[in-house]
CSV table of C-alpha atoms and ligand atoms in Angstrom, one decimal:
chain,number,residue,atom,x,y,z
A,1,MET,CA,0.0,0.0,0.0
A,2,PHE,CA,3.0,2.3,0.3
A,3,ILE,CA,5.1,3.4,-2.6
A,4,LYS,CA,8.4,1.6,-2.6
A,5,LYS,CA,11.2,3.0,-4.8
A,6,GLN,CA,13.6,0.3,-5.8
A,7,ARG,CA,17.1,1.1,-4.6
A,8,LEU,CA,20.1,-1.0,-5.6
A,9,LEU,CA,22.4,-0.8,-2.5
A,10,THR,CA,24.6,-3.9,-3.0
A,11,PRO,CA,28.4,-3.8,-3.1
A,12,GLY,CA,28.2,-4.4,-6.9
A,13,PRO,CA,26.3,-3.5,-8.9
A,14,THR,CA,26.1,-0.2,-7.0
A,15,PRO,CA,23.8,2.8,-7.4
A,16,LEU,CA,24.3,4.4,-10.9
A,17,LEU,CA,25.4,7.9,-11.5
A,18,PRO,CA,22.5,9.5,-13.4
A,19,ARG,CA,24.6,11.5,-15.9
A,20,ALA,CA,26.6,8.3,-16.7
A,21,LEU,CA,23.3,6.4,-17.3
A,22,HIS,CA,22.1,9.2,-19.6
A,23,ALA,CA,25.3,9.2,-21.6
A,24,MET,CA,24.7,5.5,-22.5
A,25,MET,CA,22.0,6.6,-24.8
A,26,ALA,CA,24.5,8.1,-27.3
A,27,SER,CA,26.0,4.7,-28.1
A,28,ASP,CA,25.0,4.8,-31.8
A,29,ILE,CA,28.6,5.4,-32.9
A,30,HIS,CA,31.0,2.9,-34.5
A,31,HIS,CA,34.2,1.9,-32.6
A,32,ARG,CA,36.4,2.2,-35.7
A,33,THR,CA,35.5,5.8,-36.5
A,34,GLN,CA,36.7,9.2,-35.2
A,35,ASP,CA,33.6,9.4,-32.9
A,36,PHE,CA,35.1,6.7,-30.8
A,37,ILE,CA,38.7,7.5,-31.3
A,38,LYS,CA,38.0,11.0,-29.9
A,39,LEU,CA,36.4,9.4,-26.8
A,40,TYR,CA,38.6,6.4,-25.9
A,41,PRO,CA,42.0,8.0,-25.3
A,42,GLN,CA,40.4,10.5,-23.0
A,43,VAL,CA,38.7,7.7,-21.0
A,44,LEU,CA,42.0,5.9,-20.7
A,45,ALA,CA,43.8,9.0,-19.6
A,46,ASP,CA,41.1,9.8,-17.0
A,47,LEU,CA,41.2,6.2,-15.8
A,48,LYS,CA,44.9,6.5,-15.3
A,49,HIS,CA,44.4,9.7,-13.4
A,50,VAL,CA,41.8,8.2,-11.1
A,51,TYR,CA,44.1,5.1,-10.6
A,52,GLY,CA,46.9,7.5,-9.8
A,53,THR,CA,49.7,5.5,-11.6
A,54,GLN,CA,52.3,6.3,-14.1
A,55,GLY,CA,51.9,2.7,-15.5
A,56,ASP,CA,49.4,1.6,-18.1
A,57,VAL,CA,45.8,1.2,-17.3
A,58,LEU,CA,43.8,-1.0,-19.8
A,59,ILE,CA,40.2,-1.9,-20.1
A,60,THR,CA,38.7,-5.3,-20.8
A,61,VAL,CA,35.2,-5.9,-22.0
A,62,SER,CA,34.2,-8.3,-19.3
A,63,SER,CA,33.1,-8.4,-15.7
A,64,GLY,CA,35.9,-8.1,-13.1
A,65,THR,CA,36.8,-11.8,-13.3
A,66,GLY,CA,37.9,-11.3,-16.9
A,67,ALA,CA,40.6,-8.9,-15.8
A,68,LEU,CA,41.6,-11.3,-12.9
A,69,GLU,CA,42.0,-14.0,-15.5
A,70,ALA,CA,44.1,-11.6,-17.7
A,71,ALA,CA,46.3,-10.9,-14.7
A,72,VAL,CA,47.1,-14.6,-14.6
A,73,SER,CA,47.3,-15.5,-18.3
A,74,ASN,CA,49.4,-12.6,-19.4
A,75,PHE,CA,52.2,-12.6,-16.8
A,76,PHE,CA,52.8,-16.2,-15.8
A,77,SER,CA,53.7,-19.6,-17.3
A,78,ALA,CA,52.4,-23.0,-16.3
A,79,GLY,CA,54.1,-24.3,-13.2
A,80,ASP,CA,55.2,-20.9,-11.9
A,81,LYS,CA,55.4,-20.7,-8.2
A,82,VAL,CA,52.9,-18.2,-6.7
A,83,ILE,CA,51.4,-17.3,-3.4
A,84,VAL,CA,47.7,-16.8,-3.1
A,85,LEU,CA,45.9,-15.2,-0.1
A,86,SER,CA,42.4,-16.6,0.5
A,87,ALA,CA,40.2,-15.0,3.1
A,88,GLY,CA,36.8,-15.3,1.4
A,89,LYS,CA,34.8,-16.1,-1.7
A,90,PHE,CA,36.9,-13.8,-3.9
A,91,GLY,CA,40.2,-15.2,-2.5
A,92,GLU,CA,38.8,-18.6,-3.5
A,93,ARG,CA,38.4,-17.2,-7.0
A,94,TRP,CA,42.2,-16.5,-7.2
A,95,VAL,CA,42.8,-20.1,-6.0
A,96,GLU,CA,40.5,-21.4,-8.8
A,97,LEU,CA,42.2,-19.2,-11.4
A,98,ALA,CA,45.7,-20.4,-10.3
A,99,LYS,CA,44.5,-24.0,-10.6
A,100,ALA,CA,42.8,-23.5,-14.0
A,101,PHE,CA,46.0,-22.0,-15.4
A,102,SER,CA,48.3,-24.7,-13.8
A,103,LEU,CA,50.2,-22.3,-11.5
A,104,ASP,CA,52.0,-23.9,-8.5
A,105,ALA,CA,50.2,-22.0,-5.7
A,106,THR,CA,51.0,-21.9,-2.1
A,107,VAL,CA,47.6,-20.8,-0.5
A,108,LEU,CA,47.5,-18.8,2.7
A,109,THR,CA,44.0,-19.0,4.1
A,110,ALA,CA,42.3,-17.0,6.8
A,111,GLU,CA,38.9,-17.6,8.4
A,112,TYR,CA,36.1,-15.7,6.8
A,113,GLY,CA,36.0,-12.3,8.4
A,114,ASP,CA,39.8,-12.4,9.0
A,115,THR,CA,42.7,-11.4,6.8
A,116,VAL,CA,46.2,-12.9,6.0
A,117,SER,CA,48.8,-10.9,7.9
A,118,PRO,CA,51.8,-9.4,6.2
A,119,ALA,CA,54.0,-11.5,8.5
A,120,ARG,CA,52.5,-14.7,7.0
A,121,VAL,CA,53.1,-13.3,3.5
A,122,GLU,CA,56.7,-12.5,4.4
A,123,ALA,CA,57.3,-16.0,5.8
A,124,ALA,CA,55.8,-17.6,2.6
A,125,LEU,CA,58.0,-15.4,0.4
A,126,LYS,CA,61.1,-16.5,2.4
A,127,GLU,CA,60.1,-20.1,2.1
A,128,ASN,CA,59.4,-19.8,-1.6
A,129,PRO,CA,62.2,-17.5,-3.0
A,130,SER,CA,61.2,-18.4,-6.6
A,131,ALA,CA,57.7,-17.1,-6.1
A,132,LYS,CA,56.8,-15.0,-9.1
A,133,GLY,CA,53.6,-13.4,-7.8
A,134,VAL,CA,51.4,-12.7,-4.8
A,135,PHE,CA,47.6,-12.6,-5.4
A,136,PHE,CA,45.1,-11.1,-3.0
A,137,GLN,CA,42.1,-8.9,-2.5
A,138,ALA,CA,42.5,-5.3,-1.3
A,139,SER,CA,38.9,-5.6,0.1
A,140,GLU,CA,37.3,-9.0,0.4
A,141,THR,CA,33.8,-8.1,-0.5
A,142,SER,CA,32.3,-11.4,0.8
A,143,THR,CA,33.4,-10.7,4.4
A,144,GLY,CA,33.9,-7.0,4.6
A,145,ALA,CA,37.6,-7.4,5.6
A,146,ALA,CA,40.5,-5.4,4.1
A,147,HIS,CA,44.1,-6.6,3.6
A,148,ASP,CA,47.1,-4.5,4.4
A,149,VAL,CA,47.9,-3.6,0.8
A,150,GLU,CA,50.8,-1.3,1.5
A,151,SER,CA,52.7,-3.8,3.6
A,152,ILE,CA,52.1,-6.7,1.2
A,153,GLY,CA,53.0,-4.5,-1.8
A,154,LYS,CA,56.3,-3.6,-0.2
A,155,LEU,CA,57.1,-7.2,0.7
A,156,CYS,CA,56.5,-8.2,-3.0
A,157,GLN,CA,58.9,-5.4,-4.0
A,158,ALA,CA,61.5,-6.6,-1.6
A,159,HIS,CA,61.3,-10.2,-2.8
A,160,GLY,CA,61.0,-9.5,-6.5
A,161,ALA,CA,57.5,-11.1,-6.9
A,162,LEU,CA,54.7,-9.4,-8.8
A,163,CYS,CA,52.0,-7.9,-6.5
A,164,ILE,CA,48.6,-8.7,-8.0
A,165,VAL,CA,45.7,-6.9,-6.3
A,166,ASP,CA,42.1,-7.6,-6.9
A,167,ALA,CA,41.1,-4.0,-6.0
A,168,ILE,CA,37.6,-4.4,-7.5
A,169,THR,CA,36.1,-3.0,-4.3
A,170,GLY,CA,39.3,-1.5,-3.0
A,171,LEU,CA,39.5,1.3,-5.6
A,172,GLY,CA,37.6,4.3,-4.4
A,173,THR,CA,37.2,3.0,-0.9
A,174,MET,CA,40.8,2.9,0.4
A,175,PRO,CA,44.0,4.7,-0.4
A,176,LEU,CA,46.1,2.8,-3.0
A,177,ASP,CA,49.5,4.2,-3.9
A,178,ILE,CA,50.0,1.9,-6.8
A,179,ASP,CA,53.5,3.1,-7.8
A,180,GLY,CA,54.7,3.9,-4.3
A,181,TRP,CA,53.7,0.6,-2.8
A,182,GLY,CA,54.8,-1.6,-5.7
A,183,LEU,CA,51.4,-2.8,-6.9
A,184,ASP,CA,52.1,-4.3,-10.3
A,185,LEU,CA,48.6,-5.4,-11.4
A,186,VAL,CA,45.6,-3.6,-9.9
A,187,ILE,CA,42.2,-4.8,-11.1
A,188,GLY,CA,39.0,-2.7,-10.9
A,189,GLY,CA,35.4,-3.2,-12.1
A,190,SER,CA,32.8,-0.9,-13.6
A,191,GLN,CA,30.0,-1.9,-11.3
A,192,LYS,CA,31.7,-1.0,-8.1
A,193,ALA,CA,32.9,2.5,-7.0
A,194,PHE,CA,32.9,3.6,-10.7
A,195,MET,CA,29.1,4.0,-10.4
A,196,ILE,CA,28.1,2.4,-13.8
A,197,PRO,CA,26.6,-0.9,-14.8
A,198,PRO,CA,28.6,-4.2,-15.0
A,199,GLY,CA,30.5,-5.1,-18.1
A,200,LEU,CA,33.9,-3.4,-18.0
A,201,ALA,CA,37.0,-4.3,-16.0
A,202,PHE,CA,40.3,-2.3,-15.6
A,203,ILE,CA,43.8,-3.4,-15.0
A,204,SER,CA,46.9,-1.3,-14.3
A,205,VAL,CA,50.2,-2.8,-15.5
A,206,SER,CA,53.6,-1.8,-14.1
A,207,PRO,CA,56.8,-1.9,-16.1
A,208,LYS,CA,57.9,-4.8,-13.9
A,209,ALA,CA,54.8,-6.8,-14.9
A,210,TRP,CA,55.3,-6.1,-18.6
A,211,ALA,CA,58.9,-7.3,-18.2
A,212,GLN,CA,57.8,-10.6,-16.6
A,213,GLY,CA,55.0,-10.9,-19.2
A,214,ALA,CA,57.5,-10.8,-22.1
A,215,SER,CA,58.5,-14.4,-21.4
A,216,ALA,CA,55.1,-15.7,-20.0
A,217,THR,CA,53.8,-18.6,-22.0
A,218,LEU,CA,50.2,-19.2,-20.7
A,219,PRO,CA,47.7,-19.2,-23.5
A,220,ARG,CA,45.6,-16.1,-24.1
A,221,LEU,CA,43.7,-14.5,-26.9
A,222,TYR,CA,40.7,-12.4,-26.0
A,223,PHE,CA,42.5,-11.1,-22.9
A,224,ASP,CA,45.8,-10.5,-24.6
A,225,LEU,CA,46.9,-7.3,-22.8
A,226,LYS,CA,49.9,-6.7,-25.1
A,227,LYS,CA,47.4,-6.5,-28.0
A,228,GLU,CA,45.1,-4.3,-25.9
A,229,LYS,CA,48.0,-2.0,-25.1
A,230,LYS,CA,49.0,-1.8,-28.7
A,231,MET,CA,45.5,-0.8,-29.8
A,232,ALA,CA,45.1,1.6,-26.8
A,233,ASP,CA,48.2,3.5,-27.9
A,234,LYS,CA,46.3,4.1,-31.2
A,235,GLY,CA,43.2,5.2,-29.4
A,236,GLU,CA,41.3,2.0,-30.0
A,237,SER,CA,40.3,-1.1,-28.2
A,238,ALA,CA,41.4,-4.6,-29.4
A,239,TRP,CA,37.9,-5.9,-29.9
A,240,THR,CA,34.4,-4.4,-30.3
A,241,PRO,CA,34.0,-2.5,-27.0
A,242,ASN,CA,30.9,-2.0,-25.0
A,243,VAL,CA,30.5,1.5,-26.4
A,244,SER,CA,27.5,2.3,-24.1
A,245,LEU,CA,29.6,1.5,-21.0
A,246,ILE,CA,32.6,3.4,-22.3
A,247,LEU,CA,30.3,6.5,-22.6
A,248,ALA,CA,29.1,5.9,-19.1
A,249,LEU,CA,32.6,5.5,-17.8
A,250,SER,CA,33.7,8.7,-19.5
A,251,GLU,CA,31.0,10.6,-17.4
A,252,SER,CA,31.7,8.8,-14.2
A,253,LEU,CA,35.5,9.4,-14.5
A,254,LYS,CA,34.8,13.1,-15.0
A,255,TYR,CA,32.6,13.1,-11.9
A,256,ILE,CA,35.3,11.3,-9.8
A,257,LYS,CA,38.0,13.6,-11.1
A,258,ASP,CA,36.0,16.6,-10.1
A,259,LEU,CA,35.1,15.2,-6.7
A,260,GLY,CA,38.7,14.0,-6.3
A,261,MET,CA,39.6,10.3,-5.7
A,262,ASP,CA,40.7,11.2,-2.2
A,263,ASN,CA,37.2,12.5,-1.4
A,264,LEU,CA,35.5,9.4,-3.0
A,265,VAL,CA,37.6,7.3,-0.6
A,266,ALA,CA,36.9,9.6,2.4
A,267,ASN,CA,33.2,9.4,1.6
A,268,ALA,CA,33.2,5.6,1.7
A,269,GLN,CA,35.3,5.6,4.8
A,270,MET,CA,32.9,8.0,6.6
A,271,LEU,CA,29.9,6.0,5.6
A,272,ALA,CA,31.6,2.7,6.7
A,273,HIS,CA,32.5,4.3,10.1
A,274,ALA,CA,28.9,5.5,10.5
A,275,THR,CA,27.5,2.0,9.7
A,276,ARG,CA,29.8,0.3,12.1
A,277,THR,CA,28.9,2.7,14.8
A,278,ALA,CA,25.2,2.4,14.1
A,279,ALA,CA,25.3,-1.4,14.1
A,280,THR,CA,27.2,-1.7,17.4
A,281,THR,CA,24.9,1.0,18.9
A,282,LEU,CA,22.0,-1.3,18.0
A,283,GLY,CA,23.7,-4.2,19.7
A,284,LEU,CA,24.7,-6.0,16.4
A,285,GLU,CA,28.1,-7.6,15.9
A,286,LEU,CA,30.4,-6.9,13.0
A,287,PHE,CA,31.7,-9.8,11.0
A,288,ALA,CA,35.1,-8.4,10.4
A,289,PRO,CA,35.8,-6.2,13.4
A,290,ASN,CA,39.6,-6.4,13.2
A,291,SER,CA,40.2,-5.1,9.7
A,292,PRO,CA,36.9,-3.8,8.4
A,293,SER,CA,36.9,-2.5,4.8
A,294,SER,CA,35.2,0.7,3.8
A,295,SER,CA,33.7,-0.8,0.7
A,296,VAL,CA,31.1,-2.9,2.5
A,297,THR,CA,30.2,-3.6,6.1
A,298,ALA,CA,29.2,-7.1,7.0
A,299,ILE,CA,27.0,-7.4,10.0
A,300,LYS,CA,26.0,-10.6,11.8
A,301,ALA,CA,22.2,-11.2,12.1
A,302,PRO,CA,21.1,-11.3,15.7
A,303,ALA,CA,21.1,-14.7,17.3
A,304,GLY,CA,18.1,-16.8,16.2
A,305,LEU,CA,17.4,-14.6,13.1
A,306,ASP,CA,18.3,-15.7,9.6
A,307,SER,CA,20.0,-12.8,7.8
A,308,SER,CA,17.9,-13.7,4.7
A,309,GLU,CA,14.9,-12.4,6.7
A,310,ILE,CA,16.6,-9.0,7.1
A,311,VAL,CA,17.5,-8.9,3.4
A,312,LYS,CA,13.9,-9.8,2.5
A,313,GLY,CA,12.7,-7.1,5.0
A,314,PHE,CA,14.6,-4.4,3.2
A,315,ARG,CA,13.3,-5.5,-0.2
A,316,ASN,CA,9.7,-6.2,0.7
A,317,ASN,CA,9.2,-3.1,2.9
A,318,PHE,CA,11.5,-0.5,1.3
A,319,GLY,CA,12.4,-1.8,-2.1
A,320,ALA,CA,16.0,-1.7,-1.0
A,321,ILE,CA,18.3,-4.4,-2.4
A,322,ILE,CA,21.1,-5.2,0.0
A,323,ALA,CA,23.4,-8.2,0.0
A,324,ASN,CA,23.1,-11.4,2.0
A,325,GLY,CA,26.2,-13.5,2.9
A,326,GLN,CA,27.7,-15.6,0.1
A,327,GLY,CA,28.4,-19.4,0.4
A,328,THR,CA,28.4,-20.6,3.9
A,329,MET,CA,27.9,-17.0,5.2
A,330,LYS,CA,24.4,-16.9,3.6
A,331,GLY,CA,21.9,-16.6,6.4
A,332,GLN,CA,24.5,-15.5,8.9
A,333,ILE,CA,25.4,-11.9,7.7
A,334,PHE,CA,24.0,-9.1,5.7
A,335,ARG,CA,26.1,-6.5,4.0
A,336,ILE,CA,25.7,-2.7,3.6
A,337,ALA,CA,27.7,-1.2,0.8
A,338,HIS,CA,29.5,2.2,0.8
A,339,LEU,CA,31.4,2.2,-2.5
A,340,GLY,CA,30.7,4.7,-5.2
A,341,TYR,CA,27.5,6.7,-5.4
A,342,PHE,CA,26.3,6.4,-1.7
A,343,ASP,CA,25.6,9.3,0.5
A,344,PHE,CA,24.5,10.1,4.1
A,345,ALA,CA,20.9,10.4,3.0
A,346,ASP,CA,21.1,6.7,1.9
A,347,MET,CA,22.6,6.0,5.3
A,348,PHE,CA,19.9,7.7,7.4
A,349,SER,CA,17.2,5.8,5.7
A,350,LEU,CA,19.1,2.4,5.7
A,351,ILE,CA,19.6,2.5,9.4
A,352,ALA,CA,16.1,3.7,10.1
A,353,GLU,CA,14.9,0.8,7.9
A,354,LEU,CA,17.1,-1.7,9.7
A,355,GLU,CA,15.7,-0.6,13.0
A,356,LEU,CA,12.1,-1.1,11.7
A,357,ILE,CA,13.0,-4.5,10.3
A,358,LEU,CA,14.7,-5.7,13.5
A,359,HIS,CA,11.6,-4.5,15.4
A,360,SER,CA,9.3,-6.4,13.1
A,361,LYS,CA,11.3,-9.6,13.7
A,362,GLY,CA,10.9,-9.2,17.5
A,363,VAL,CA,14.4,-7.9,18.2
A,364,PRO,CA,14.1,-5.2,20.9
A,365,VAL,CA,15.1,-1.9,19.3
A,366,GLU,CA,14.9,1.7,20.6
A,367,PHE,CA,13.7,3.6,17.5
A,368,GLY,CA,16.1,6.3,16.3
A,369,LYS,CA,19.2,5.1,18.3
A,370,GLY,CA,21.1,3.8,15.3
A,371,VAL,CA,20.0,6.8,13.2
A,372,ALA,CA,21.1,9.2,15.9
A,373,ALA,CA,24.5,7.6,15.9
A,374,VAL,CA,24.8,8.3,12.1
A,375,GLN,CA,23.4,11.8,12.5
A,376,LYS,CA,26.0,12.6,15.2
A,377,ILE,CA,28.8,11.4,12.9
A,378,TYR,CA,27.5,13.5,10.0
A,379,ALA,CA,27.0,16.6,12.2
A,380,GLU,CA,30.6,16.4,13.6
A,381,ALA,CA,32.1,15.9,10.1
A,382,ALA,CA,29.9,18.4,8.2
A,383,PHE,CA,29.3,21.2,10.7
A,384,LYS,CA,32.8,21.4,12.2
A,385,LYS,CA,33.7,24.9,13.2
A,386,ALA,CA,36.4,26.3,11.0
B,1,LIG,C1,32.7,-7.9,-7.6
B,1,LIG,C2,34.0,-8.5,-7.3
B,1,LIG,C3,34.7,-9.2,-8.3
B,1,LIG,C4,34.2,-9.3,-9.7
B,1,LIG,O1,33.3,-10.2,-9.9
B,1,LIG,P1,32.6,-10.1,-11.4
B,1,LIG,O2,31.3,-10.7,-11.1
B,1,LIG,O3,33.4,-10.9,-12.3
B,1,LIG,O4,32.5,-8.7,-11.8
B,1,LIG,C5,35.9,-9.7,-7.9
B,1,LIG,N1,36.5,-9.4,-6.8
B,1,LIG,C6,35.9,-8.7,-5.8
B,1,LIG,C7,36.6,-8.5,-4.5
B,1,LIG,C8,34.6,-8.2,-6.0
B,1,LIG,O5,34.0,-7.5,-5.1
């Protein structure tokens, strides 16, 4: 009986930037004509600016996993020794990729909600001096935990291994000094902090990675980054690109450049902080309390309540699509996203909705307590005296 506006609030796909969405309508251009060749180099330059690297940044027409695969197939040979950090569903994806491409992987696992410490990475690098790469997630979206990217990057640098970061939800939610920390391959995805629909992935490539790639023999064709780079230097993409998404990306990158990448990160961090505060104020427990990411906050359902009920409550009462847990975490946790086009107004309503949903499930809640916690954080940050 009440109007419910559908709101997409998951950690990918994320809410869409309206002007990027509108730009997609102009996709009646051909990718081998001047119309596109005027557009594409600017998009690549803006992407590089937003990444903040002197290295190359390339685009693949795929979801994020395509660029993860490219990071394996372009820079390694079958049997290469590598170290893989696995602390959640996306860490497990690196493990599967390493296996699919016959890499000799030493896997360092952490419990869901936890992370692999730099000390363990250092020990593994010492035990495996021939290791050619270290693969991990900057932010493990399935658990809401973040790895110590700077320390791991510097360890890779010191030991001569490539540092391969799935930063698909790390970009735009945490500082990433790609060149300063020695991050050789950094992967991003369009449907995360870039505020546009799924279908494009990004990968930065350091000179060190290109050098290792020169003798890498794994098979590749569609995701041949050398070919992609050769075409990018001419202002084109290797294959038929998703023109509508390139148009959207062009707008979202302009938006992010104007806002400033630092401010995009600070925005996510502030919303994550407010969410954690609201959750604990409401007596809820965080799933990754020790190293929480700012891309998404994973919250445990109260004892005796399936988190699917909370997710359903958001959808059925408020049209809000939020994320359940993945795999064995389904039913245990629900996840509130902060990456990209999220603001405090989203936050006030989300927490008010959460209070109402918990109340409807018989969980004792004092209405407004969680919302007040978020308001206080906003007031302190926004109305600070100069
Ligand atoms: C979303 C996401 C991916 C990419 O998944 P696709 O469905 O292939 O886009 C990879 N890693 C992390 C950490 C993610 O959050």
